């Protein structure tokens, strides 16, 4: 700065005001600049503390709103329209676990594989380099796509499969059923409260009218002949076993399907499988980017040593790079799964906003409720009771996320200590 | 080999058996092919997104009740309100203006606050402050958006109403915008901080050596040097705010209005998609396909933002060796 004017400068042709700068002006100028700097520092402190305050307000307000509902009911019960006081989120917790399980099983191998391909197998040929660059660009773009667009993709591709298999209709086994489903007609027997199952041959016929003897199956899967009974032919059979195998002449049965847990069909419909696959698309870019970072941070000298010993590229990756990068990959994967648990929009689009469900999924094609969707539904209701239950459910969700995050932080610290 | 049996080599070296390299080379190729297939899946996802958006919104624009000019210029959106197709109006402007209102408010909050917090973290903060501030930001970044939406209904909206004496609607663009801003803040902060940390210390030392104050160093040297990274962080936050769904579905309201008043309800594009899904409108109607037309608009905007951000970062990033 020009406060201390040197003798050479004084002899130059500059105006004296510039050469002999007034020391008091220079001092006040410096003071002002220092003040501004200090002011800015405090502004920074104030603004940076806003985020802490916001977080505190958020946690406290939700805690105040929901603490009274934190009880065993919340974990043990399911949603109830009639008794909102005892509504719970058990199906939602199970549903979230299932959806995130599918999501992790699909997204992790796919994401880590892509990251390995991009980081460890850098090709030399121009064409393949172009492919690499294109995939990289594509991943960066996918990371910016809103999750609800992924939700619509899941709805179109997994739920309806572009309607290749025909439109899905309610209460109708749509699409191509592969295995795990048995279709019956259910007919009331003469014994009150008992039904007889008759195997269904024509799936398009929703009801059956029993005019003559037909074949049915009992609980053990054995076939037997159903007898018919008419008021004209005498009194009802006295024997209970016989009554259970007899139906009224002209009785009507509706279709009924039994589904094992491995029931599978195409398209997936509004199933937890479709929701999990959709969520895996949402977190795929996150996992890829995290795994790439982890692989990039493995020192090249390790790889070079391995390659120098004659190991192939894949052997080097499998035995040297991957083990070294694993903690980083795991941290990224856990954080991504945490995001998947909290993600509501894609699940909402794929499964719909209905929450009336009182158990977890019964088969692969069963729909579920997840925690964020349940919270969204409850929080959107005007009744104060549901608002409180929503806050309590949020506390449960945040605790789950916090547990996941602390696992991730633990893993990361473990790495840093090496 | 009988010939080498009587040589003086140790037995272990004599009996070396080499595995066939042909089979392991084949295995290697299989692995590479599998990994490449993983990589191509991501390309397939993009192709599927574009194919879905084009093919499904084609169904919408095909309809005789819809025209492209009405879609881009119309100021009424009544896809959900009017069950009768003849009365339904499909003009994207109310939804777009709702989205922009919420996004604008979010950006007013997230960009300055995020940038200043980032400057503080990278230039001023000591290790102890960093150790509390960083995890706080990470926790905020990890909060599910549906929770922030609930926070907007529970706290932000009532306090806005209380402060202005009831001038705000229960559901309004401002409270949704504030919540989205909170959501974007950690992202802006961490990305800008990364960009500023990449600025070499020599530049800062040069500025200090010339007599700059910390404020001048931060604002006149570090921020301009990191500008490309900061701008691409801003663009990312912008596209994130446009695509944000659960907050606006809960807190912004369900009436599509084409005003500039931030106190009123405003349905955003994402909010409309959620309402449409909730309404369980039948698949195949024009109203249903309007979903995809809205999604195309959303996708085009966010995709453009991401591309622009990458372009800026690649072209204007200053690299320090």
GROMACS .gro file of C-alpha atoms in nm, chain A residues 61-327:
model
  267
   61UNK     CA    1  -4.132  -2.842   1.724
   62UNK     CA    2  -4.176  -3.192   1.592
   63UNK     CA    3  -4.077  -3.337   1.929
   64UNK     CA    4  -4.328  -3.117   2.110
   65UNK     CA    5  -4.602  -3.202   1.862
   66UNK     CA    6  -4.545  -3.575   1.858
   67UNK     CA    7  -4.402  -3.683   2.192
   68UNK     CA    8  -4.742  -3.764   2.343
   69UNK     CA    9  -4.810  -4.020   2.070
   70UNK     CA   10  -4.482  -4.204   2.106
   71UNK     CA   11  -4.610  -4.528   2.250
   72UNK     CA   12  -4.616  -4.897   2.183
   73UNK     CA   13  -4.938  -4.844   1.985
   74UNK     CA   14  -4.746  -4.651   1.724
   75UNK     CA   15  -4.516  -4.943   1.650
   76UNK     CA   16  -4.769  -5.221   1.699
   77UNK     CA   17  -5.086  -5.096   1.527
   78UNK     CA   18  -5.178  -5.010   1.174
   79UNK     CA   19  -5.358  -4.710   1.031
   80UNK     CA   20  -5.718  -4.682   1.134
   81UNK     CA   21  -5.982  -4.441   1.008
   82UNK     CA   22  -6.217  -4.514   1.296
   83UNK     CA   23  -5.977  -4.487   1.585
   84UNK     CA   24  -5.712  -4.233   1.494
   85UNK     CA   25  -5.595  -4.223   1.854
   86UNK     CA   26  -5.452  -4.572   1.830
   87UNK     CA   27  -5.326  -4.553   1.472
   88UNK     CA   28  -4.984  -4.698   1.423
   89UNK     CA   29  -4.723  -4.756   1.158
   90UNK     CA   30  -4.627  -5.122   1.176
   91UNK     CA   31  -4.719  -5.204   0.812
   92UNK     CA   32  -4.532  -4.893   0.704
   93UNK     CA   33  -4.215  -4.992   0.888
   94UNK     CA   34  -4.225  -5.342   0.738
   95UNK     CA   35  -4.308  -5.196   0.397
   96UNK     CA   36  -4.018  -4.954   0.410
   97UNK     CA   37  -3.783  -5.240   0.499
   98UNK     CA   38  -3.904  -5.449   0.206
   99UNK     CA   39  -3.891  -5.166  -0.045
  100UNK     CA   40  -3.544  -5.058   0.065
  101UNK     CA   41  -3.427  -5.418   0.065
  102UNK     CA   42  -3.525  -5.458  -0.300
  103UNK     CA   43  -3.376  -5.118  -0.375
  104UNK     CA   44  -3.043  -5.206  -0.216
  105UNK     CA   45  -3.025  -5.550  -0.376
  106UNK     CA   46  -3.069  -5.397  -0.720
  107UNK     CA   47  -2.891  -5.064  -0.691
  108UNK     CA   48  -2.576  -5.171  -0.505
  109UNK     CA   49  -2.438  -5.430  -0.752
  110UNK     CA   50  -2.542  -5.218  -1.048
  111UNK     CA   51  -2.396  -4.898  -0.907
  112UNK     CA   52  -2.070  -5.047  -0.785
  113UNK     CA   53  -2.028  -5.235  -1.113
  114UNK     CA   54  -2.072  -4.915  -1.310
  115UNK     CA   55  -1.828  -4.731  -1.086
  116UNK     CA   56  -1.567  -5.006  -1.129
  117UNK     CA   57  -1.616  -5.000  -1.503
  118UNK     CA   58  -1.567  -4.624  -1.513
  119UNK     CA   59  -1.274  -4.604  -1.274
  120UNK     CA   60  -1.076  -4.925  -1.318
  121UNK     CA   61  -1.124  -5.014  -1.680
  122UNK     CA   62  -1.022  -4.694  -1.851
  123UNK     CA   63  -0.992  -4.794  -2.216
  124UNK     CA   64  -0.730  -4.669  -2.455
  125UNK     CA   65  -0.920  -4.683  -2.782
  126UNK     CA   66  -1.090  -4.363  -2.891
  127UNK     CA   67  -1.431  -4.518  -2.939
  128UNK     CA   68  -1.443  -4.671  -2.592
  129UNK     CA   69  -1.312  -4.352  -2.437
  130UNK     CA   70  -1.603  -4.176  -2.596
  131UNK     CA   71  -1.837  -4.434  -2.446
  132UNK     CA   72  -1.683  -4.375  -2.103
  133UNK     CA   73  -1.726  -4.003  -2.130
  134UNK     CA   74  -2.083  -4.045  -2.247
  135UNK     CA   75  -2.173  -4.274  -1.955
  136UNK     CA   76  -2.010  -4.030  -1.714
  137UNK     CA   77  -2.206  -3.738  -1.854
  138UNK     CA   78  -2.521  -3.945  -1.848
  139UNK     CA   79  -2.476  -4.027  -1.478
  140UNK     CA   80  -2.425  -3.661  -1.393
  141UNK     CA   81  -2.748  -3.582  -1.577
  142UNK     CA   82  -2.941  -3.864  -1.410
  143UNK     CA   83  -2.836  -3.725  -1.072
  144UNK     CA   84  -3.019  -3.405  -1.161
  145UNK     CA   85  -3.345  -3.566  -1.272
  146UNK     CA   86  -3.624  -3.498  -1.019
  147UNK     CA   87  -3.722  -3.808  -0.826
  148UNK     CA   88  -4.085  -3.774  -0.930
  149UNK     CA   89  -3.984  -3.824  -1.294
  150UNK     CA   90  -3.821  -4.149  -1.185
  151UNK     CA   91  -4.151  -4.225  -1.015
  152UNK     CA   92  -4.337  -4.178  -1.343
  153UNK     CA   93  -4.077  -4.396  -1.514
  154UNK     CA   94  -4.141  -4.667  -1.257
  155UNK     CA   95  -4.516  -4.630  -1.307
  156UNK     CA   96  -4.487  -4.663  -1.683
  157UNK     CA   97  -4.218  -4.928  -1.702
  158UNK     CA   98  -4.261  -5.148  -1.395
  159UNK     CA   99  -4.627  -5.104  -1.307
  160UNK     CA  100  -4.775  -5.097  -1.658
  161UNK     CA  101  -4.474  -5.205  -1.868
  162UNK     CA  102  -4.590  -4.967  -2.140
  163UNK     CA  103  -4.915  -5.169  -2.140
  164UNK     CA  104  -4.746  -5.443  -2.338
  165UNK     CA  105  -4.933  -5.700  -2.132
  166UNK     CA  106  -5.266  -5.522  -2.153
  167UNK     CA  107  -5.427  -5.275  -1.918
  168UNK     CA  108  -5.435  -5.362  -1.551
  169UNK     CA  109  -5.781  -5.370  -1.406
  170UNK     CA  110  -5.892  -5.371  -1.048
  171UNK     CA  111  -5.990  -5.710  -0.899
  172UNK     CA  112  -5.871  -5.895  -1.201
  173UNK     CA  113  -5.559  -6.100  -1.229
  174UNK     CA  114  -5.405  -5.900  -1.510
  175UNK     CA  115  -5.109  -5.973  -1.727
  176UNK     CA  116  -4.909  -6.291  -1.748
  177UNK     CA  117  -4.907  -6.488  -1.429
  178UNK     CA  118  -4.597  -6.702  -1.411
  179UNK     CA  119  -4.620  -6.899  -1.091
  180UNK     CA  120  -4.749  -6.894  -0.736
  181UNK     CA  121  -5.117  -6.829  -0.804
  182UNK     CA  122  -5.411  -7.070  -0.793
  183UNK     CA  123  -5.755  -6.959  -0.899
  184UNK     CA  124  -6.073  -7.097  -0.748
  185UNK     CA  125  -6.442  -7.031  -0.730
  186UNK     CA  126  -6.556  -6.998  -0.374
  187UNK     CA  127  -6.900  -7.149  -0.302
  188UNK     CA  128  -7.087  -7.159   0.026
  189UNK     CA  129  -7.142  -7.512   0.155
  190UNK     CA  130  -7.442  -7.632   0.352
  191UNK     CA  131  -7.242  -7.608   0.675
  192UNK     CA  132  -7.282  -7.244   0.785
  193UNK     CA  133  -6.969  -7.037   0.746
  194UNK     CA  134  -6.780  -7.299   0.544
  195UNK     CA  135  -6.687  -7.266   0.179
  196UNK     CA  136  -6.582  -7.502  -0.094
  197UNK     CA  137  -6.309  -7.420  -0.344
  198UNK     CA  138  -6.360  -7.525  -0.704
  199UNK     CA  139  -6.062  -7.492  -0.937
  200UNK     CA  140  -6.117  -7.223  -1.195
  201UNK     CA  141  -6.045  -7.318  -1.552
  202UNK     CA  142  -6.163  -7.017  -1.747
  203UNK     CA  143  -6.005  -6.701  -1.602
  204UNK     CA  144  -6.240  -6.471  -1.790
  205UNK     CA  145  -6.550  -6.607  -1.619
  206UNK     CA  146  -6.580  -6.431  -1.285
  207UNK     CA  147  -6.863  -6.643  -1.139
  208UNK     CA  148  -6.987  -7.000  -1.158
  209UNK     CA  149  -7.335  -7.143  -1.112
  210UNK     CA  150  -7.338  -7.496  -0.982
  211UNK     CA  151  -7.601  -7.710  -1.151
  212UNK     CA  152  -7.448  -8.055  -1.130
  213UNK     CA  153  -7.166  -8.236  -0.952
  214UNK     CA  154  -6.826  -8.072  -1.000
  215UNK     CA  155  -6.477  -8.134  -0.876
  216UNK     CA  156  -6.341  -7.936  -0.582
  217UNK     CA  157  -6.033  -7.941  -0.360
  218UNK     CA  158  -6.016  -7.958   0.017
  219UNK     CA  159  -5.771  -7.787   0.251
  220UNK     CA  160  -5.501  -8.050   0.186
  221UNK     CA  161  -5.529  -8.017  -0.190
  222UNK     CA  162  -5.713  -8.347  -0.245
  223UNK     CA  163  -5.982  -8.352  -0.509
  224UNK     CA  164  -6.332  -8.465  -0.432
  225UNK     CA  165  -6.674  -8.455  -0.592
  226UNK     CA  166  -6.911  -8.184  -0.477
  227UNK     CA  167  -7.264  -8.302  -0.427
  228UNK     CA  168  -7.560  -8.076  -0.479
  229UNK     CA  169  -7.863  -8.059  -0.262
  230UNK     CA  170  -8.212  -7.943  -0.348
  231UNK     CA  171  -8.500  -7.858  -0.121
  232UNK     CA  172  -8.717  -8.105  -0.317
  233UNK     CA  173  -8.480  -8.399  -0.264
  234UNK     CA  174  -8.535  -8.407   0.109
  235UNK     CA  175  -8.386  -8.267   0.426
  236UNK     CA  176  -8.027  -8.151   0.458
  237UNK     CA  177  -7.772  -8.426   0.524
  238UNK     CA  178  -7.726  -8.474   0.896
  239UNK     CA  179  -7.358  -8.562   0.882
  240UNK     CA  180  -7.130  -8.258   0.919
  241UNK     CA  181  -6.861  -8.396   0.687
  242UNK     CA  182  -7.118  -8.453   0.416
  243UNK     CA  183  -7.270  -8.109   0.468
  244UNK     CA  184  -6.927  -7.954   0.417
  245UNK     CA  185  -6.904  -8.126   0.080
  246UNK     CA  186  -7.248  -8.036  -0.038
  247UNK     CA  187  -7.378  -7.715  -0.191
  248UNK     CA  188  -7.722  -7.593  -0.278
  249UNK     CA  189  -7.845  -7.658  -0.630
  250UNK     CA  190  -7.778  -7.343  -0.836
  251UNK     CA  191  -7.541  -7.185  -0.584
  252UNK     CA  192  -7.325  -6.907  -0.725
  253UNK     CA  193  -6.955  -6.881  -0.651
  254UNK     CA  194  -6.722  -6.590  -0.703
  255UNK     CA  195  -6.364  -6.615  -0.816
  256UNK     CA  196  -6.094  -6.622  -0.554
  257UNK     CA  197  -5.721  -6.656  -0.594
  258UNK     CA  198  -5.471  -6.806  -0.355
  259UNK     CA  199  -5.126  -6.661  -0.385
  260UNK     CA  200  -4.807  -6.802  -0.242
  261UNK     CA  201  -4.529  -6.569  -0.134
  262UNK     CA  202  -4.341  -6.636  -0.459
  263UNK     CA  203  -4.637  -6.533  -0.673
  264UNK     CA  204  -4.498  -6.363  -0.981
  265UNK     CA  205  -4.657  -6.195  -1.276
  266UNK     CA  206  -4.583  -5.946  -1.547
  267UNK     CA  207  -4.640  -5.652  -1.537
  268UNK     CA  208  -4.558  -5.597  -1.173
  269UNK     CA  209  -4.858  -5.382  -1.097
  270UNK     CA  210  -4.859  -5.168  -0.785
  271UNK     CA  211  -4.626  -5.399  -0.597
  272UNK     CA  212  -4.342  -5.340  -0.356
  273UNK     CA  213  -4.113  -5.491  -0.619
  274UNK     CA  214  -4.201  -5.209  -0.859
  275UNK     CA  215  -4.153  -4.950  -0.583
  276UNK     CA  216  -3.815  -5.094  -0.484
  277UNK     CA  217  -3.695  -5.104  -0.845
  278UNK     CA  218  -3.807  -4.743  -0.894
  279UNK     CA  219  -3.625  -4.629  -0.581
  280UNK     CA  220  -3.313  -4.811  -0.698
  281UNK     CA  221  -3.320  -4.594  -1.011
  282UNK     CA  222  -3.341  -4.286  -0.790
  283UNK     CA  223  -3.038  -4.373  -0.578
  284UNK     CA  224  -2.832  -4.535  -0.854
  285UNK     CA  225  -2.651  -4.211  -0.953
  286UNK     CA  226  -2.578  -4.135  -0.588
  287UNK     CA  227  -2.421  -4.477  -0.534
  288UNK     CA  228  -2.221  -4.460  -0.856
  289UNK     CA  229  -2.078  -4.118  -0.774
  290UNK     CA  230  -1.990  -4.219  -0.416
  291UNK     CA  231  -1.828  -4.545  -0.528
  292UNK     CA  232  -1.630  -4.360  -0.794
  293UNK     CA  233  -1.499  -4.117  -0.533
  294UNK     CA  234  -1.399  -4.408  -0.311
  295UNK     CA  235  -1.219  -4.590  -0.592
  296UNK     CA  236  -1.046  -4.271  -0.702
  297UNK     CA  237  -0.902  -4.221  -0.355
  298UNK     CA  238  -0.721  -4.557  -0.366
  299UNK     CA  239  -0.355  -4.471  -0.438
  300UNK     CA  240  -0.247  -4.572  -0.791
  301UNK     CA  241   0.076  -4.718  -0.655
  302UNK     CA  242  -0.124  -5.008  -0.506
  303UNK     CA  243  -0.269  -5.091  -0.846
  304UNK     CA  244   0.064  -5.052  -1.017
  305UNK     CA  245   0.229  -5.289  -0.772
  306UNK     CA  246  -0.039  -5.548  -0.835
  307UNK     CA  247  -0.023  -5.509  -1.212
  308UNK     CA  248   0.354  -5.529  -1.193
  309UNK     CA  249   0.328  -5.867  -1.025
  310UNK     CA  250   0.141  -5.990  -1.328
  311UNK     CA  251  -0.216  -5.969  -1.200
  312UNK     CA  252  -0.479  -5.891  -1.457
  313UNK     CA  253  -0.690  -5.578  -1.439
  314UNK     CA  254  -0.984  -5.761  -1.285
  315UNK     CA  255  -0.763  -5.942  -1.033
  316UNK     CA  256  -0.615  -5.608  -0.932
  317UNK     CA  257  -0.961  -5.460  -0.894
  318UNK     CA  258  -1.099  -5.755  -0.701
  319UNK     CA  259  -0.810  -5.808  -0.463
  320UNK     CA  260  -0.653  -5.463  -0.431
  321UNK     CA  261  -0.873  -5.168  -0.527
  322UNK     CA  262  -1.209  -5.294  -0.405
  323UNK     CA  263  -1.096  -5.395  -0.054
  324UNK     CA  264  -0.920  -5.060  -0.015
  325UNK     CA  265  -1.223  -4.867  -0.137
  326UNK     CA  266  -1.484  -5.078   0.041
  327UNK     CA  267  -1.532  -4.857   0.351
   0.00000   0.00000   0.00000
